[in-house]
Amino acid sequence: MVEDKYAKELDVAVRIVHMACALCGGVQERLLSMSSDQVKSKDDDSPVTVADLSVQAIISWLLSETFGSQNVSIVAEEDVETISRADSAGLLEAVVNTVKESLESASKYGLKSPETTLGSLQVLEAISRCSSAGGPSGRPWVLDPVDGTLGFVRGDQYAVALALIEDGKVVLGVLGCPKYPVKTEGLNYHRQTAAQVSSTKADAWGKGCVLYARRSSGEAWLQPLISGDKMLEWPNCARLIRVSSIDDPALATRCEPVERANSNHSFTVGLAHSVGLRKQPMHVHSMVKYAAIARGDAEIFMKFAKSGYKEKIWDHAPGVVIVEEAGGVVTDAGGRPLDFSKGIYLECLDHR
């Protein structure tokens, strides 16, 4: 890895995301057979699971232990409100147990394990520590512990997304995609859902992957998911990735969200047709769309939010730096770079 002032941060972030993906994989395998108290609804009716809260807890704890709690601020999606309710005792217990099990394996990933098991109060403290509001100054980490929770609870695509922002600029990003195969040649994403692809082709094409990039390096990297006992080898199994060279709209593949609740789908479809996009779209959950663009599996992703909806920085920061360092371009509707200096929201994306 190139030595620079973000070398340690990137190294630690990659290891943490591998570990978080292992946690999520175990939770997802158990989720469909578990009781309903393992999934709760937030105020906006979006689901939150054991994995969301457990990943946020372990990443918060590991970053604080590695760099010092006084040096770490985190902008993250989840808060302790959902897990602190009277009807969430089962969820809290499951989160504490999942955190315990995950952190016991931290040393296998080259990370610090706790000297004593974290209890409920320590887990809640780790989750609540992720309360930074971002902004134009400072050095916050940005975390979406499970991006695409709806896909996750259905056994479909999701991502673990972690980025570091310095003075309003994304300086590194790591994207874990546990259900996105390392090799995608020949996969028919236009006729299959991502869940069908991952379930029928995982053995043939390799399981999930982790992508990462550092700002101004001109390089983006991909590696297969690595189990903890092989983590010491991780830099040697990475390969460079680049965006697609296709520039003819008629040949380009467009990513399209599976969930359309927050996007103006009809406007996007009309715009795609007007600019000459003719191929069937690739249907992908979550920030895996950024992975598809960075790897060259698709060429275009357009999203226009429904009136009143604001995009959050944790849904974009890791993917943006990975795509840009892989040779791609990410802009708002007016052709301007995304501005991560305004707090937790990306403002005025649709202004032209």
Coordinates of C-alpha atoms in Angstrom, one line a residue:
M1 CA 0.0 0.0 0.0
V2 CA 1.2 3.5 -0.8
E3 CA 2.7 5.2 2.3
D4 CA 1.0 8.5 3.0
K5 CA -0.7 10.2 5.9
Y6 CA -3.9 8.1 5.5
A7 CA -2.1 4.7 5.2
K8 CA -2.9 3.6 8.7
E9 CA -6.5 4.8 8.5
L10 CA -7.1 3.0 5.2
D11 CA -5.4 -0.2 6.5
V12 CA -7.6 -0.2 9.7
A13 CA -10.8 0.7 7.7
V14 CA -10.3 -2.2 5.3
R15 CA -9.8 -4.7 8.1
I16 CA -12.8 -3.4 10.0
V17 CA -15.0 -3.7 7.0
H18 CA -13.9 -7.3 6.4
M19 CA -14.8 -8.0 10.0
A20 CA -18.1 -6.2 9.8
C21 CA -19.0 -8.2 6.6
A22 CA -18.4 -11.4 8.5
L23 CA -20.7 -10.3 11.3
C24 CA -23.4 -9.4 8.8
G25 CA -23.1 -12.7 6.9
G26 CA -23.7 -14.6 10.1
V27 CA -26.7 -12.4 11.1
Q28 CA -28.2 -12.6 7.6
E29 CA -28.0 -16.4 7.6
R30 CA -29.9 -16.6 10.9
L31 CA -32.3 -13.7 10.3
L32 CA -35.2 -15.3 8.4
S33 CA -35.6 -18.1 11.0
M34 CA -35.4 -15.8 14.0
S35 CA -38.2 -14.1 15.9
S36 CA -39.6 -10.7 14.9
D37 CA -37.9 -8.9 17.8
Q38 CA -34.7 -9.1 15.8
V39 CA -36.0 -6.4 13.4
K40 CA -37.5 -3.1 14.5
S41 CA -38.9 -0.2 12.6
K42 CA -37.5 3.3 13.0
D43 CA -39.6 6.5 12.9
D44 CA -39.5 6.5 9.1
D45 CA -40.7 2.9 9.0
S46 CA -37.3 1.7 7.7
P47 CA -36.1 -1.5 9.4
V48 CA -33.2 -1.7 11.7
T49 CA -31.6 -5.1 12.6
V50 CA -29.1 -6.8 14.9
A51 CA -26.6 -6.3 12.1
D52 CA -27.1 -2.5 11.8
L53 CA -26.6 -1.9 15.5
S54 CA -23.9 -4.5 16.0
V55 CA -21.8 -3.2 13.1
Q56 CA -22.1 0.4 14.3
A57 CA -21.0 -0.7 17.8
I58 CA -18.0 -2.7 16.8
I59 CA -16.8 -0.1 14.3
S60 CA -17.2 2.7 16.8
W61 CA -15.3 0.7 19.5
L62 CA -12.5 -0.4 17.2
L63 CA -11.9 3.1 15.7
S64 CA -11.9 4.6 19.2
E65 CA -9.5 1.9 20.6
T66 CA -7.2 2.2 17.6
F67 CA -6.9 6.0 17.2
G68 CA -8.1 7.1 20.7
S69 CA -11.6 8.2 21.5
Q70 CA -10.6 11.8 21.8
N71 CA -9.4 11.7 18.1
V72 CA -12.4 9.9 16.7
S73 CA -15.8 11.4 15.6
I74 CA -18.3 9.4 13.7
V75 CA -21.3 10.4 11.6
A76 CA -23.5 7.3 11.4
E77 CA -27.1 6.3 10.5
E78 CA -28.3 4.5 13.7
D79 CA -28.9 5.9 17.2
V80 CA -29.7 4.2 20.5
E81 CA -33.4 5.3 20.5
T82 CA -34.7 2.1 18.8
I83 CA -32.7 -0.3 20.9
S84 CA -33.5 1.6 24.1
R85 CA -37.2 1.2 24.0
A86 CA -39.0 -1.1 26.4
D87 CA -40.1 -3.5 23.7
S88 CA -36.5 -3.9 22.4
A89 CA -35.0 -6.0 25.2
G90 CA -34.7 -9.0 22.8
L91 CA -33.0 -6.8 20.2
L92 CA -30.5 -5.4 22.7
E93 CA -29.6 -8.8 24.0
A94 CA -29.0 -10.1 20.5
V95 CA -26.8 -7.1 19.7
V96 CA -24.7 -7.5 22.8
N97 CA -24.2 -11.1 22.1
T98 CA -23.3 -10.4 18.4
V99 CA -20.9 -7.7 19.4
K100 CA -19.2 -10.1 21.9
E101 CA -18.9 -12.8 19.3
S102 CA -17.5 -10.5 16.6
L103 CA -15.0 -8.7 18.8
E104 CA -13.6 -12.0 20.0
S105 CA -12.3 -12.5 16.5
A106 CA -10.8 -9.0 16.1
S107 CA -7.2 -10.2 16.7
K108 CA -7.5 -12.5 13.6
Y109 CA -8.1 -9.3 11.5
G110 CA -5.1 -7.6 13.0
L111 CA -7.3 -5.5 15.3
K112 CA -7.6 -5.1 19.1
S113 CA -9.9 -7.3 21.0
P114 CA -11.4 -6.0 24.3
E115 CA -9.7 -7.3 27.5
T116 CA -13.2 -7.9 29.0
T117 CA -16.5 -8.6 27.3
L118 CA -18.5 -5.5 26.5
G119 CA -21.8 -5.2 28.4
S120 CA -25.0 -3.6 27.5
L121 CA -24.0 -0.1 28.7
Q122 CA -20.7 -0.2 26.8
V123 CA -22.4 -1.4 23.6
L124 CA -25.0 1.4 23.9
E125 CA -22.2 3.9 24.6
A126 CA -20.4 2.8 21.5
I127 CA -23.5 3.2 19.3
S128 CA -24.4 6.6 20.8
R129 CA -20.8 7.8 20.4
C130 CA -21.6 8.1 16.6
S131 CA -23.2 11.5 17.0
S132 CA -21.1 13.8 14.9
A133 CA -23.0 16.2 12.7
G134 CA -20.2 16.5 10.1
G135 CA -19.6 19.9 8.5
P136 CA -16.9 22.0 6.8
S137 CA -14.1 21.3 9.3
G138 CA -12.9 18.3 11.3
R139 CA -12.1 14.7 10.5
P140 CA -15.2 12.6 11.0
W141 CA -15.6 9.0 9.9
V142 CA -18.9 8.4 8.0
L143 CA -20.6 5.1 8.5
D144 CA -23.6 3.3 7.1
P145 CA -23.4 -0.1 9.0
V146 CA -25.8 -1.9 6.7
D147 CA -26.7 0.1 3.6
G148 CA -29.8 -1.5 2.0
T149 CA -31.4 -3.0 5.1
L150 CA -34.5 -3.9 3.2
G151 CA -32.4 -6.0 0.9
F152 CA -30.5 -7.4 3.8
V153 CA -33.6 -8.7 5.6
R154 CA -34.7 -10.3 2.3
G155 CA -31.4 -12.1 1.8
D156 CA -30.5 -9.8 -1.0
Q157 CA -27.7 -7.2 -1.7
Y158 CA -26.4 -4.8 0.9
A159 CA -23.2 -2.9 1.7
V160 CA -21.1 -2.0 4.7
A161 CA -19.9 1.5 4.0
L162 CA -17.1 3.5 5.8
A163 CA -15.4 6.7 4.7
L164 CA -13.2 9.3 6.3
I165 CA -13.9 13.0 5.6
E166 CA -11.3 15.8 6.3
D167 CA -12.5 19.4 6.2
G168 CA -15.5 18.5 4.0
K169 CA -13.6 16.3 1.5
V170 CA -13.8 12.5 1.4
V171 CA -10.3 11.3 1.7
L172 CA -10.8 7.5 1.7
G173 CA -13.6 5.0 1.3
V174 CA -14.2 1.3 1.9
L175 CA -17.2 -0.6 0.6
G176 CA -18.0 -4.1 1.7
C177 CA -20.4 -6.0 -0.6
P178 CA -20.9 -9.5 0.9
K179 CA -23.4 -10.6 -1.8
Y180 CA -21.7 -9.1 -4.8
P181 CA -19.5 -11.8 -6.5
V182 CA -15.8 -11.1 -7.2
K183 CA -16.3 -12.2 -10.8
T184 CA -19.4 -11.1 -12.6
E185 CA -18.7 -12.1 -16.2
G186 CA -21.7 -13.7 -17.8
L187 CA -24.1 -12.9 -14.9
N188 CA -27.5 -11.8 -16.3
Y189 CA -28.4 -8.9 -13.9
H190 CA -31.0 -7.7 -16.3
R191 CA -33.3 -10.7 -15.9
Q192 CA -32.3 -11.8 -12.4
T193 CA -32.5 -10.1 -9.1
A194 CA -29.2 -9.6 -7.2
A195 CA -30.4 -12.2 -4.7
Q196 CA -30.9 -14.8 -7.4
V197 CA -27.5 -14.1 -8.8
S198 CA -25.7 -14.3 -5.5
S199 CA -27.5 -17.5 -4.5
T200 CA -27.1 -19.4 -7.8
K201 CA -23.6 -18.2 -8.8
A202 CA -21.7 -17.6 -5.5
D203 CA -19.7 -20.9 -5.7
A204 CA -18.9 -20.5 -9.4
W205 CA -18.0 -16.8 -9.4
G206 CA -16.6 -16.2 -5.9
K207 CA -18.5 -14.7 -2.9
G208 CA -18.5 -11.1 -1.8
C209 CA -15.9 -8.4 -2.2
V210 CA -14.5 -5.3 -0.6
L211 CA -13.6 -2.2 -2.6
Y212 CA -11.4 0.7 -1.3
A213 CA -9.7 3.8 -2.5
R214 CA -7.7 6.8 -1.2
R215 CA -8.2 10.3 -2.5
S216 CA -5.7 11.5 -5.2
S217 CA -4.1 8.1 -5.5
G218 CA -5.6 7.4 -8.9
E219 CA -6.2 3.8 -7.8
A220 CA -9.2 1.9 -6.6
W221 CA -8.8 -1.7 -5.4
L222 CA -11.0 -4.8 -5.1
Q223 CA -10.4 -7.9 -3.1
P224 CA -12.5 -11.0 -2.1
L225 CA -13.9 -11.2 1.3
I226 CA -11.2 -12.6 3.6
S227 CA -11.8 -14.6 6.7
G228 CA -9.9 -13.5 9.8
D229 CA -7.3 -16.3 9.7
K230 CA -6.2 -15.1 6.3
M231 CA -6.2 -11.4 7.0
L232 CA -2.4 -11.0 7.1
E233 CA -2.4 -11.7 3.4
W234 CA -5.0 -9.1 2.4
P235 CA -2.8 -6.6 0.5
N236 CA -1.5 -9.4 -1.7
C237 CA -5.0 -10.5 -2.9
A238 CA -6.2 -7.1 -4.1
R239 CA -6.5 -6.0 -7.7
L240 CA -6.9 -2.7 -9.4
I241 CA -10.3 -1.8 -10.8
R242 CA -11.3 0.8 -13.4
V243 CA -14.6 2.1 -14.7
S244 CA -15.9 0.9 -18.1
S245 CA -14.5 2.5 -21.3
I246 CA -17.9 2.4 -23.0
D247 CA -19.0 5.9 -24.0
D248 CA -21.8 5.2 -26.4
P249 CA -25.2 5.6 -24.5
A250 CA -26.7 2.9 -26.7
L251 CA -24.2 0.4 -25.3
A252 CA -24.2 1.6 -21.7
T253 CA -25.8 -0.2 -18.8
R254 CA -27.6 1.9 -16.3
C255 CA -28.0 0.9 -12.6
E256 CA -31.5 1.2 -11.2
P257 CA -32.5 1.0 -7.6
V258 CA -34.6 -2.0 -6.5
E259 CA -36.3 0.2 -3.9
R260 CA -37.9 3.2 -5.4
A261 CA -39.5 4.8 -2.3
N262 CA -37.3 7.9 -2.2
S263 CA -36.6 8.3 -5.9
N264 CA -38.5 9.9 -8.8
H265 CA -38.4 6.7 -11.0
S266 CA -40.6 8.0 -13.9
F267 CA -38.4 11.1 -14.3
T268 CA -35.2 9.0 -14.3
V269 CA -36.6 6.6 -16.9
G270 CA -37.7 9.4 -19.1
L271 CA -34.3 11.1 -18.9
A272 CA -32.5 7.9 -19.6
H273 CA -34.5 7.4 -22.7
S274 CA -34.0 11.0 -23.9
V275 CA -30.2 10.7 -23.6
G276 CA -30.1 7.5 -25.7
L277 CA -29.9 4.8 -23.0
R278 CA -31.5 1.7 -24.6
K279 CA -30.2 -1.4 -22.6
Q280 CA -32.2 -2.9 -19.8
P281 CA -31.1 -1.5 -16.5
M282 CA -29.1 -3.5 -13.9
H283 CA -31.2 -3.7 -10.7
V284 CA -29.1 -3.3 -7.6
H285 CA -29.7 -2.6 -4.0
S286 CA -27.9 0.0 -1.9
M287 CA -24.4 1.4 -2.5
V288 CA -23.5 -1.8 -4.4
K289 CA -24.4 0.5 -7.4
Y290 CA -21.2 2.4 -6.8
A291 CA -19.3 -0.9 -6.8
A292 CA -20.9 -1.9 -10.1
I293 CA -19.8 1.4 -11.7
A294 CA -16.3 1.3 -10.2
R295 CA -15.7 -2.2 -11.4
G296 CA -17.0 -1.5 -14.9
D297 CA -20.1 -3.8 -14.6
A298 CA -22.3 -0.8 -15.5
E299 CA -21.6 2.7 -16.8
I300 CA -24.3 5.0 -15.4
F301 CA -26.3 5.6 -12.3
M302 CA -28.8 8.4 -12.1
K303 CA -31.0 9.2 -9.1
F304 CA -33.4 12.1 -8.6
A305 CA -35.0 12.2 -5.2
K306 CA -38.7 12.6 -4.6
S307 CA -39.8 16.0 -3.4
G308 CA -38.8 16.6 0.2
Y309 CA -36.3 13.8 0.4
K310 CA -32.7 14.6 1.2
E311 CA -29.8 12.3 0.5
K312 CA -27.5 11.6 3.5
I313 CA -23.7 11.6 3.2
W314 CA -23.3 8.1 4.5
D315 CA -25.2 6.8 1.5
H316 CA -22.7 8.2 -0.9
A317 CA -19.3 9.2 0.6
P318 CA -17.5 5.8 0.3
G319 CA -18.8 5.1 -3.1
V320 CA -18.0 8.5 -4.5
V321 CA -14.3 8.3 -3.7
I322 CA -14.0 4.7 -5.0
V323 CA -15.7 5.6 -8.3
E324 CA -13.7 8.7 -8.8
E325 CA -10.3 7.1 -8.1
A326 CA -11.3 4.3 -10.5
G327 CA -11.6 6.9 -13.2
G328 CA -15.3 7.8 -13.0
V329 CA -17.2 11.0 -12.4
V330 CA -19.8 11.7 -9.8
T331 CA -21.8 15.0 -9.9
D332 CA -25.1 16.5 -8.9
A333 CA -27.7 17.4 -11.6
G334 CA -25.8 20.6 -12.4
G335 CA -22.5 18.8 -13.1
R336 CA -20.9 19.9 -9.8
P337 CA -19.0 17.6 -7.4
L338 CA -21.0 16.4 -4.4
D339 CA -20.5 18.7 -1.4
F340 CA -19.9 16.8 1.8
S341 CA -19.2 19.9 3.9
K342 CA -22.8 20.8 4.7
G343 CA -23.5 18.3 7.5
I344 CA -25.3 15.0 7.3
Y345 CA -27.2 15.9 4.2
L346 CA -26.2 16.5 0.6
E347 CA -27.9 19.7 -0.3
C348 CA -29.3 20.9 -3.7
L349 CA -28.5 17.8 -5.7
D350 CA -31.3 18.3 -8.2
H351 CA -30.6 22.0 -8.9
R352 CA -29.5 22.5 -12.4

